[in-house]
CSV table of C-alpha atoms in Angstrom, one decimal:
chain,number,residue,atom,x,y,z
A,1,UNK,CA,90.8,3.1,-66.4
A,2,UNK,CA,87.6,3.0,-64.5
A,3,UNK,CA,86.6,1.5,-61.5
A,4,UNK,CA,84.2,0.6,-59.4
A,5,UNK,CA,83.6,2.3,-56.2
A,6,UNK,CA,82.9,-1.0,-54.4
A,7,UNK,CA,86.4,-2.9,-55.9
A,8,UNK,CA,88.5,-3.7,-53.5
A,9,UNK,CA,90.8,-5.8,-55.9
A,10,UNK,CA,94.5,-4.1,-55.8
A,11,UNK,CA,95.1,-2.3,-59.3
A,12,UNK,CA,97.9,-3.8,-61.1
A,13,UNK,CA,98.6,-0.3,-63.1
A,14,UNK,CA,99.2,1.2,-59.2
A,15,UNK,CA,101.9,-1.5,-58.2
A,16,UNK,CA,103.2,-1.5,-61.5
A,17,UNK,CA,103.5,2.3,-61.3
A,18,UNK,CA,105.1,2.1,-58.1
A,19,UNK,CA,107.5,-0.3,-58.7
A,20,UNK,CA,108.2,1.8,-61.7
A,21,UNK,CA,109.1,5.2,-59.6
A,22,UNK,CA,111.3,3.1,-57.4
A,23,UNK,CA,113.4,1.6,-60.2
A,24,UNK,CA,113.6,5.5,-61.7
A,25,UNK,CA,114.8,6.8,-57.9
A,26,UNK,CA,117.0,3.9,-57.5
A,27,UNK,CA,118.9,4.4,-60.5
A,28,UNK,CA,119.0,7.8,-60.7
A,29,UNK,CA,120.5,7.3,-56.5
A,30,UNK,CA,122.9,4.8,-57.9
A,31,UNK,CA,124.5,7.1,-60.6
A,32,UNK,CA,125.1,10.8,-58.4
A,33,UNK,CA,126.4,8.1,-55.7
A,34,UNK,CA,129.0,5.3,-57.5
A,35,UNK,CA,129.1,7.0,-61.3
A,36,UNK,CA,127.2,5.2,-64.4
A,37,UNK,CA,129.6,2.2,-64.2
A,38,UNK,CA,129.4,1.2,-61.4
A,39,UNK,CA,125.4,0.8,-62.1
A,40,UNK,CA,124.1,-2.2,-62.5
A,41,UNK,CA,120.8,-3.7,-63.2
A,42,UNK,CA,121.6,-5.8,-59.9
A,43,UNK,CA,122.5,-2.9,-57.6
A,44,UNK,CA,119.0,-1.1,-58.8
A,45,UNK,CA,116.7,-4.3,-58.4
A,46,UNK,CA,118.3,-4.7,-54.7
A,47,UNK,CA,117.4,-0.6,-54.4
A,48,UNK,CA,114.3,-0.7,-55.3
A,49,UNK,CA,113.3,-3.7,-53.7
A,50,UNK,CA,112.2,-5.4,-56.3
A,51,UNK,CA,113.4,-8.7,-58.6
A,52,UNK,CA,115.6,-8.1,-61.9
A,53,UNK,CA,113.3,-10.0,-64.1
A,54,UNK,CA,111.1,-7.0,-63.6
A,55,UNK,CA,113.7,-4.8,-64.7
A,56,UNK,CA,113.9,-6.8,-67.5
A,57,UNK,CA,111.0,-7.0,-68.2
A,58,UNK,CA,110.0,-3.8,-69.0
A,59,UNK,CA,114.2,-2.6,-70.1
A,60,UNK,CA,116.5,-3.9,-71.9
A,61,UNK,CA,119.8,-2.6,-71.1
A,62,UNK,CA,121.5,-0.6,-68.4
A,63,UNK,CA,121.2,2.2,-70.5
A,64,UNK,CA,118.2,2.6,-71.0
A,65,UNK,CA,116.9,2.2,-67.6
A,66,UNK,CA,118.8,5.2,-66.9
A,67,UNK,CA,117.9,7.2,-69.7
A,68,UNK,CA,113.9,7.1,-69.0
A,69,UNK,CA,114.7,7.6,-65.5
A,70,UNK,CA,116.2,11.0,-66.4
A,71,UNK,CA,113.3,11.3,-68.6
A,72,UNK,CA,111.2,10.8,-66.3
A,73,UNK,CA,112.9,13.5,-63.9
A,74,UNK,CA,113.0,15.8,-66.8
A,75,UNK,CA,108.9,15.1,-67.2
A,76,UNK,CA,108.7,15.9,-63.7
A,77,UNK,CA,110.5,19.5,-63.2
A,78,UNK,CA,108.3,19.9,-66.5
A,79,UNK,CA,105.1,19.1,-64.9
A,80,UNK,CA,106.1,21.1,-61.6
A,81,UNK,CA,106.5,24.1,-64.3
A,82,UNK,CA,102.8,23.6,-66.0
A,83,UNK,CA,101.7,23.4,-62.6
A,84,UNK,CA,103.4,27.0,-61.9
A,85,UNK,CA,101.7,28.1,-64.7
A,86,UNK,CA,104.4,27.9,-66.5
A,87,UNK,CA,104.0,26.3,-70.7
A,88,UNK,CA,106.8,24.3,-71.0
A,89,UNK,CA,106.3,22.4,-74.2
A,90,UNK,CA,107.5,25.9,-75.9
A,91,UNK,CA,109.5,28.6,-74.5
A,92,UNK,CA,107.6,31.9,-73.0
A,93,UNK,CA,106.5,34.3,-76.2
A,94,UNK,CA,105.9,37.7,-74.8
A,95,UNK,CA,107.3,40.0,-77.9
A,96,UNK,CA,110.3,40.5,-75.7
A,97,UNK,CA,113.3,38.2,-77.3
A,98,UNK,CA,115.7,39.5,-74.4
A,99,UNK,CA,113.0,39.0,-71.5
A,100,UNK,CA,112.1,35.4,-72.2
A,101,UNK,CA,115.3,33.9,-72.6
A,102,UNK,CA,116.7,35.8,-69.9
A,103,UNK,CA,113.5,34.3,-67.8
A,104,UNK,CA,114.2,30.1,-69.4
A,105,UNK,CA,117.7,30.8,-68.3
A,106,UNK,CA,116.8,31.5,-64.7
A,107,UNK,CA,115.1,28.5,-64.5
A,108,UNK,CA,117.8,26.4,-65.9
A,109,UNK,CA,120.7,28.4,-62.9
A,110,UNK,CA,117.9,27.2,-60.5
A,111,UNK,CA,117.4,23.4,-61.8
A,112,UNK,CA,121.5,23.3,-61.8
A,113,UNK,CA,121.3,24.5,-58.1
A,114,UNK,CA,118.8,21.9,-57.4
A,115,UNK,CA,121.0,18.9,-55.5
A,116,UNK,CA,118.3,16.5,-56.8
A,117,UNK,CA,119.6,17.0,-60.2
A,118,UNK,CA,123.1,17.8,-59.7
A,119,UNK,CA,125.1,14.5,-59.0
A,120,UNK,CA,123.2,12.2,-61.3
A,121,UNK,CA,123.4,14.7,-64.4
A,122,UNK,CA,126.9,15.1,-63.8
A,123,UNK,CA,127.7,11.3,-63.5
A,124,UNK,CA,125.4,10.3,-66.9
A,125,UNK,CA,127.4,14.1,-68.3
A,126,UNK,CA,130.8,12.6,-67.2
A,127,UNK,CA,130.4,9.0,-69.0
A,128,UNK,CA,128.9,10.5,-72.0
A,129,UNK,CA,132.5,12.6,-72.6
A,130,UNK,CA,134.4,9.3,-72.4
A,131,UNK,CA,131.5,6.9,-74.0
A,132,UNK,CA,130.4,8.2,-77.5
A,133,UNK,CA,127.1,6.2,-77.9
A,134,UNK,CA,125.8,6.8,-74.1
A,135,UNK,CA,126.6,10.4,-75.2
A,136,UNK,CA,124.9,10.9,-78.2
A,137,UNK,CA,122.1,9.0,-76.7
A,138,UNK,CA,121.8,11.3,-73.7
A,139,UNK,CA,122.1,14.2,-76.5
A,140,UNK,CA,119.1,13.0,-78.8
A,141,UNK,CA,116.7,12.2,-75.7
A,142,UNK,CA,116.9,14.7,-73.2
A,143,UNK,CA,118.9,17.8,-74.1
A,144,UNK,CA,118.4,18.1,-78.1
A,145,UNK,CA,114.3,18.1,-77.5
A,146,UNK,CA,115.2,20.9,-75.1
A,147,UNK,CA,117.4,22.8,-77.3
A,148,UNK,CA,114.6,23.1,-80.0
A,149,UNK,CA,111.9,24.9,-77.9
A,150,UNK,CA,115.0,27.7,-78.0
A,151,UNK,CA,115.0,27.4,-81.9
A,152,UNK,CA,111.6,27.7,-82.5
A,153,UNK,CA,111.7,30.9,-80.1
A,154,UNK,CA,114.5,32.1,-82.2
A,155,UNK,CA,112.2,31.4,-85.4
A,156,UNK,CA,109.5,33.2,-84.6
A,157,UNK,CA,111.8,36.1,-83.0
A,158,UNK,CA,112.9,36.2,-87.1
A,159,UNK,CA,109.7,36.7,-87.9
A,160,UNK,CA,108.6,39.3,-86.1
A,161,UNK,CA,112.2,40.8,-87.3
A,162,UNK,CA,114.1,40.4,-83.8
A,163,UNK,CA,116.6,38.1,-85.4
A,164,UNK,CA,118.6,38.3,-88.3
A,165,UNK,CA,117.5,36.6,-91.2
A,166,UNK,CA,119.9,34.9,-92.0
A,167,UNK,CA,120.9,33.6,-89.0
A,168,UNK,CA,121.0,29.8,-88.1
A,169,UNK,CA,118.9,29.7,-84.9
A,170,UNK,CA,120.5,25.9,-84.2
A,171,UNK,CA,123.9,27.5,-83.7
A,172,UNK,CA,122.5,31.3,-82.5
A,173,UNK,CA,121.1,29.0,-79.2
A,174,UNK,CA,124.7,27.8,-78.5
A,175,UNK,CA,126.0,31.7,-77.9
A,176,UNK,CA,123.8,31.2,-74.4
A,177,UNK,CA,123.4,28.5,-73.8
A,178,UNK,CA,126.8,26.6,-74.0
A,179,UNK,CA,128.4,29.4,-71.9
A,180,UNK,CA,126.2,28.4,-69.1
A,181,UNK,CA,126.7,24.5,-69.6
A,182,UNK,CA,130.5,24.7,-69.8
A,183,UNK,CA,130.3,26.8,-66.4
A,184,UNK,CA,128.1,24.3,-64.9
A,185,UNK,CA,130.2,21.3,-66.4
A,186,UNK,CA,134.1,22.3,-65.8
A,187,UNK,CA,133.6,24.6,-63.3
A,188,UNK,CA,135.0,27.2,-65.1
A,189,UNK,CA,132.9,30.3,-63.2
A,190,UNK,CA,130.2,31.1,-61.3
A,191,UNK,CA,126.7,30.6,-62.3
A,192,UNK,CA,124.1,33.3,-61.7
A,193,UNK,CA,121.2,35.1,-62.9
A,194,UNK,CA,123.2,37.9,-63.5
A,195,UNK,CA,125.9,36.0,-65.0
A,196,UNK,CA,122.9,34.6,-67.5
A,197,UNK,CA,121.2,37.7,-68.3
A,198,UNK,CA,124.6,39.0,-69.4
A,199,UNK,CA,124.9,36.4,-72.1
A,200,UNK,CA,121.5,37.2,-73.7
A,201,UNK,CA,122.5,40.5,-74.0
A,202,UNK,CA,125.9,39.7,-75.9
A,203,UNK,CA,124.3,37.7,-77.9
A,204,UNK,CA,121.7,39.6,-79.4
A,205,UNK,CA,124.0,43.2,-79.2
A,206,UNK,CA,127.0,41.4,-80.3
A,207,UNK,CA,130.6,42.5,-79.0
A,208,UNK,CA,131.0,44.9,-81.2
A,209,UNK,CA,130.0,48.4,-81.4
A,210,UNK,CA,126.6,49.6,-82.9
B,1,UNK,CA,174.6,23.3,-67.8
B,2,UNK,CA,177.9,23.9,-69.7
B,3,UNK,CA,179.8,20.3,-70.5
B,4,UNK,CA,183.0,19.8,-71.3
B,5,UNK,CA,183.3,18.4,-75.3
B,6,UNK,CA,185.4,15.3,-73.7
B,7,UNK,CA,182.9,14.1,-70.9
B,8,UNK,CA,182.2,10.9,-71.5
B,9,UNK,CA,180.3,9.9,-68.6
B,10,UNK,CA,176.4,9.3,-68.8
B,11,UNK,CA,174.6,13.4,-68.5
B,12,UNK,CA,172.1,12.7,-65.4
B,13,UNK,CA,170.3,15.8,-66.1
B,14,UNK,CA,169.1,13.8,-69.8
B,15,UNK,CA,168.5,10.4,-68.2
B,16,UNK,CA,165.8,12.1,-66.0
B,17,UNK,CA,164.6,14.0,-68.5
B,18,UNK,CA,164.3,10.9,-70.6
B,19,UNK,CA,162.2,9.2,-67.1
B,20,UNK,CA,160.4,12.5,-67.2
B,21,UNK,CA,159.2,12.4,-70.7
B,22,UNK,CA,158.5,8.5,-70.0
B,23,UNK,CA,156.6,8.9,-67.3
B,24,UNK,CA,154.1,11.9,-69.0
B,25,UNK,CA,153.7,9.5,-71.9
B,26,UNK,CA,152.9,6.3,-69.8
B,27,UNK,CA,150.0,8.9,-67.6
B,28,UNK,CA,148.5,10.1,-70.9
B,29,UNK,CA,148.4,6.9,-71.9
B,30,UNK,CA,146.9,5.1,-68.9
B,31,UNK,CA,144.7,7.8,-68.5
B,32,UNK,CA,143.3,7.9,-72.3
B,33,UNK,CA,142.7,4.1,-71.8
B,34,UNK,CA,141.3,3.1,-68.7
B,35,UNK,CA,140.3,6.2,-67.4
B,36,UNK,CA,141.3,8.6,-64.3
B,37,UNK,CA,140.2,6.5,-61.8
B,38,UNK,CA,141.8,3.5,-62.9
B,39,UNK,CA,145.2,5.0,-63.5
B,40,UNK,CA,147.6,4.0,-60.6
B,41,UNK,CA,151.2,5.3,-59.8
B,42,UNK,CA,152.2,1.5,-60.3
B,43,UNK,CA,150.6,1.4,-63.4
B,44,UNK,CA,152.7,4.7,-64.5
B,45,UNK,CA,155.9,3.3,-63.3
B,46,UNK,CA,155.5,-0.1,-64.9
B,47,UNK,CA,154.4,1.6,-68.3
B,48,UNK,CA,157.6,3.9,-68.5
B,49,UNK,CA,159.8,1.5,-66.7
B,50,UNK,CA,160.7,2.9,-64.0
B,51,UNK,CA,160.1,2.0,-60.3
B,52,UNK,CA,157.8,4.0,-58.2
B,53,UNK,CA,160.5,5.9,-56.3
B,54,UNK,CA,161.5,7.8,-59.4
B,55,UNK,CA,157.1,8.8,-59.0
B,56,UNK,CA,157.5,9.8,-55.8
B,57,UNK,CA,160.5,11.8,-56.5
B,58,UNK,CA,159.3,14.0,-58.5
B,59,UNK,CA,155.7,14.4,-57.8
B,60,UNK,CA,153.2,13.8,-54.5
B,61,UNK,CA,149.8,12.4,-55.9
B,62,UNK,CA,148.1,11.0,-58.9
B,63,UNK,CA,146.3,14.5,-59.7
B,64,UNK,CA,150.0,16.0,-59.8
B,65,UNK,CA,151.5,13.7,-62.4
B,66,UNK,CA,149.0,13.6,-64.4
B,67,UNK,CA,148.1,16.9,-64.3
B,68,UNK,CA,152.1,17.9,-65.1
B,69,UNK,CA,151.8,15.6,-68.0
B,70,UNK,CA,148.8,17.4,-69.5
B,71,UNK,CA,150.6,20.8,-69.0
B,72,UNK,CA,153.6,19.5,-71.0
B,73,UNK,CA,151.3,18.6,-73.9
B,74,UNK,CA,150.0,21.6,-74.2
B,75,UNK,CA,153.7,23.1,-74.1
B,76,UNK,CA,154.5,20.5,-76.7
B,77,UNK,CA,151.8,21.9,-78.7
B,78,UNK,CA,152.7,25.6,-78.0
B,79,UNK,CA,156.2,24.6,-78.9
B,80,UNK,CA,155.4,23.5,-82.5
B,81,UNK,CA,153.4,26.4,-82.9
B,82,UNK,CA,156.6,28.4,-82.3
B,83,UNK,CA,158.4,26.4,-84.5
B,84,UNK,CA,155.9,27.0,-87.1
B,85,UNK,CA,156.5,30.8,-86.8
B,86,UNK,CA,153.2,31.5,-84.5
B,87,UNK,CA,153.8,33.4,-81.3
B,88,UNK,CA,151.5,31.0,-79.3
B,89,UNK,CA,151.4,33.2,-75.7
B,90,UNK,CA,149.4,35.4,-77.5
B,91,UNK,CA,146.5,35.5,-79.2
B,92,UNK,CA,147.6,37.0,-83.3
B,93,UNK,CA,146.9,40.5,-83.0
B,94,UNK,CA,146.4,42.0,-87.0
B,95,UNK,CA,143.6,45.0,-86.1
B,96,UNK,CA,141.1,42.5,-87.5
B,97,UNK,CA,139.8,40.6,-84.6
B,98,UNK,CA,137.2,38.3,-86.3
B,99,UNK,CA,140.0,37.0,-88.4
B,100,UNK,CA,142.5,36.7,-85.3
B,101,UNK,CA,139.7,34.5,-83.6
B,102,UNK,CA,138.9,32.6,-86.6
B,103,UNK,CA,142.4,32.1,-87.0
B,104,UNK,CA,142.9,30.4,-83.4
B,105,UNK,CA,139.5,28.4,-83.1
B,106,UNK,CA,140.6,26.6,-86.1
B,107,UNK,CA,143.4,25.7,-84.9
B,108,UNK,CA,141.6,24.9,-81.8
B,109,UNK,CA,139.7,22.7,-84.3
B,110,UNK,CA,142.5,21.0,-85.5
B,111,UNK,CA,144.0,20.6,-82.2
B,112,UNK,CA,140.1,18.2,-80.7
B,113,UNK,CA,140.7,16.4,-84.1
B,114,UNK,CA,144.2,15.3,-82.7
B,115,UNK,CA,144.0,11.5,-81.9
B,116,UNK,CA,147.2,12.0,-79.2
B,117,UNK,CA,144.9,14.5,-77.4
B,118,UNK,CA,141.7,13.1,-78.0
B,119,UNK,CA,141.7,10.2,-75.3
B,120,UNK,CA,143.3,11.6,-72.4
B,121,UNK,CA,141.9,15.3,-72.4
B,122,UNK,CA,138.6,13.6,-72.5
B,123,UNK,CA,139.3,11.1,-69.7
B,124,UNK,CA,140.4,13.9,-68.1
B,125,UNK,CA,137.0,16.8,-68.7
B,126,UNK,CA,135.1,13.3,-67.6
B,127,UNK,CA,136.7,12.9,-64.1
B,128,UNK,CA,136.3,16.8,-63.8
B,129,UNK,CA,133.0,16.6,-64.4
B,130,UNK,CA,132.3,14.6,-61.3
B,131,UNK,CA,135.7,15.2,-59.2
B,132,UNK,CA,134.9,19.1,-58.4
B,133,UNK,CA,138.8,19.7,-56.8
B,134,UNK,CA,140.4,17.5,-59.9
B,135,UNK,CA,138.0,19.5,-62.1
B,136,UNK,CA,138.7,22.9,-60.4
B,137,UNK,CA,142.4,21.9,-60.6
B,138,UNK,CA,142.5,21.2,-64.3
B,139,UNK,CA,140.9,24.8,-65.2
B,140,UNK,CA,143.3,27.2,-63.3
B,141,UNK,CA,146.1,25.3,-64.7
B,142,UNK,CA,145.2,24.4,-68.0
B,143,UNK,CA,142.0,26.0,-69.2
B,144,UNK,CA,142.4,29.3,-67.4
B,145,UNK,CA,145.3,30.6,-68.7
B,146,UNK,CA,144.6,29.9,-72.6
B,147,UNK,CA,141.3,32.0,-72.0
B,148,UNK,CA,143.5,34.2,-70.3
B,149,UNK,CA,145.0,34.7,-73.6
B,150,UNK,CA,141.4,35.6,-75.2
B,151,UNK,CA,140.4,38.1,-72.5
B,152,UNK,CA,143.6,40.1,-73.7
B,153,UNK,CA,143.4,40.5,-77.2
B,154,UNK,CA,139.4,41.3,-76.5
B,155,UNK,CA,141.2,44.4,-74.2
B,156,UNK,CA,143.6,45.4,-76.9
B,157,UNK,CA,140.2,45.0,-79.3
B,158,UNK,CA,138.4,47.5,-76.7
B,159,UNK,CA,141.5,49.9,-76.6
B,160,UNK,CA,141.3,49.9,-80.7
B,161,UNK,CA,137.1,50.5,-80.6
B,162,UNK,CA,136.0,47.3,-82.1
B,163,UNK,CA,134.7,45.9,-79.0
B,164,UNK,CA,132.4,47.9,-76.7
B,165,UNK,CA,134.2,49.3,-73.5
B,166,UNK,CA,131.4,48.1,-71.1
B,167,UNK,CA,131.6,44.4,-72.1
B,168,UNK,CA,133.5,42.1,-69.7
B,169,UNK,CA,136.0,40.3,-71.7
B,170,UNK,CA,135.9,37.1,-69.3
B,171,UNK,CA,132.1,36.4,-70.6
B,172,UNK,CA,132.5,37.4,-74.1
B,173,UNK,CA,135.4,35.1,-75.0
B,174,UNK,CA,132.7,32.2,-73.7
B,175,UNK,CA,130.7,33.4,-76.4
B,176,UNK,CA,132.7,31.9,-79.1
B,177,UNK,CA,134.8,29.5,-76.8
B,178,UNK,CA,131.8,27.6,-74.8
B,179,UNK,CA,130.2,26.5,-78.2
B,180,UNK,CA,133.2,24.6,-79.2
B,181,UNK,CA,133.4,23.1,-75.9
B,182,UNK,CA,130.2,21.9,-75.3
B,183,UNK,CA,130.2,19.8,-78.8
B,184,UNK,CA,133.7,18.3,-78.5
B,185,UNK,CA,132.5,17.6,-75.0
B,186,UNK,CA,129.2,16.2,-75.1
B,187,UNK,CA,128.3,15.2,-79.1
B,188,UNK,CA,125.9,18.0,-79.5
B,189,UNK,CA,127.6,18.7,-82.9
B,190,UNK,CA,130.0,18.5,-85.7
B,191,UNK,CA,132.9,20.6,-85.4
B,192,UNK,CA,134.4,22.2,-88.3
B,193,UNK,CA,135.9,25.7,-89.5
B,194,UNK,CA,132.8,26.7,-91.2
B,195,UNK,CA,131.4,26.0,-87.5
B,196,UNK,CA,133.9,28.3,-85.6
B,197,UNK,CA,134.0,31.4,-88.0
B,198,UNK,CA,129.9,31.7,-88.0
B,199,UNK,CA,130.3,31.4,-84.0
B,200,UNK,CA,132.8,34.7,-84.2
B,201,UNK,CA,130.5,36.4,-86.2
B,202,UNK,CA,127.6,35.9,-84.6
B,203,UNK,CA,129.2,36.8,-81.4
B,204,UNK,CA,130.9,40.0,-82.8
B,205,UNK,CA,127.9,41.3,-84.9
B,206,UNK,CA,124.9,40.0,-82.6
B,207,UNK,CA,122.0,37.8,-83.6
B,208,UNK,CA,119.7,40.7,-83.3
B,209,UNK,CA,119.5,43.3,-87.0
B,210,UNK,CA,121.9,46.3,-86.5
């Protein structure tokens, strides 16, 4: 929107966009501290410092409130990328299949490390095991759209004859990046870069010999 | 114990085996319902009739008794394996390894399609997610070992040439394993055998052309 130089008027957008941010810290605070639910619409208003009728007014359920608030961080590391230089609407293209995975990968070890992530992604991770539709829901917004920038790198790695052929690329993703979620998840190892660049290179090498 | 054929009096040793198995049915049970959090010694005792004393008998915490119920499951399971003429603390060992690991993911398959494991094992991967000791807990005494059973028939597939020497057997089994996981876990797929064999031969024969 344009404005005047001279307008002293408070802009609306601002507050709005303000009280926005709030709600998305407040809930995303709420979940990593008391688990997704224990939430509640209340508990985020009083966070925030702002009424519920404005939660309500632009949300509709618990659920989604939360959801666009891990959008939202999701948009964020994503802009913090472009601003790196980094294009993060597809993953890197350099030729080199191995060297840009292993590269997304180490950026994924260090947004797991990142405490500001870690407890809410667990707690909306956690209820989306035990609560189907929260879970499918958490699966279609934030981490299927991520999953596809890796097939579309895995297409065009079968065009330029990287990949198999007849590979499914949907499924090919999983052999790297499931390893590293279950890690993260159940705590069933350590997470490293090492750790990461050793599952690009099973997966493209295979286990067995050549 | 040996018994004499004319003993008439009530065998101790099967009445606490009968609170035992009780008891491990009334934690799954709780804990498949209303969560980790929410299950309660009291709640145990008052499920399986018996009073808390017998609990606190037997085990310390919580974590213990519910944990020891979810071990005898799996020795449930493992047990009816046997009985169906599978030796089940080892992996099938034929000489053709993508058909041994085909042959145990689907009955892994089988197994996350089981409406008696369904509930609790994913109360219990939720609470893990977000309790890092109950999580920790549940993977050296559960998880661990079963993947233990995968890193030696990749060693015996090393000894025999159809797995490269140089690859760690405790990452590749993740290969195969972690895909499964992560969609029984968190919805990112259907899970079926058509699902599990391409996962062990994309692992074994790369994604990359050979």
């Amino acid at each position: 929107m344009a404005h005047r130089q001279s307008d002293p008027a408070p802009d609306p957008t601002r507050r709005s966009e303000r009280s926005r941010r709030a709600i998305y810290d407040a809930a995303l605070a709420l979940v990593g501290e008391v688990g997704y639910p224990k939430t509640t619409i209340e508990g985020i208003a009083a966070r925030a410092g702002v009424g519920k009728q404005t939660i309500y007014r632009w949300w509709s359920s618990k659920a989604d409130v939360v959801m666009e608030a891990f959008l939202d961080l999701s948009e964020q590391a994503a802009e913090a990328a472009r601003a790196a230089g980094q294009e993060s609407y597809a993953l890197p293209d350099t030729g080199d299949l191995a060297a840009d995975l292993k590269l997304v990968l180490r950026a994924t070890v260090d947004e797991l490390h990142d405490p500001a992530f870690e407890a809410p992604s667990r707690a909306l991770a956690a209820e989306g095991v035990v609560n189907e539709e929260l879970g499918r829901r958490f699966v279609a917004k934030l981490l299927e759209p991520s999953l596809q920038l890796y097939v579309d790198r895995l297409r065009s790695a079968q065009a330029a004859g990287d990949v198999r052929a007849d590979i499914d690329p949907r499924i090919a993703l999983e052999l790297f990046v499931s390893p590293l979620a279950q890690r993260w998840l159940q705590y069933t190892g350590p997470i490293s870069y090492e750790y990461t660049d050793t599952l690009v290179d099973y997966a493209l090498n295979g286990l067995a010999p050549r």
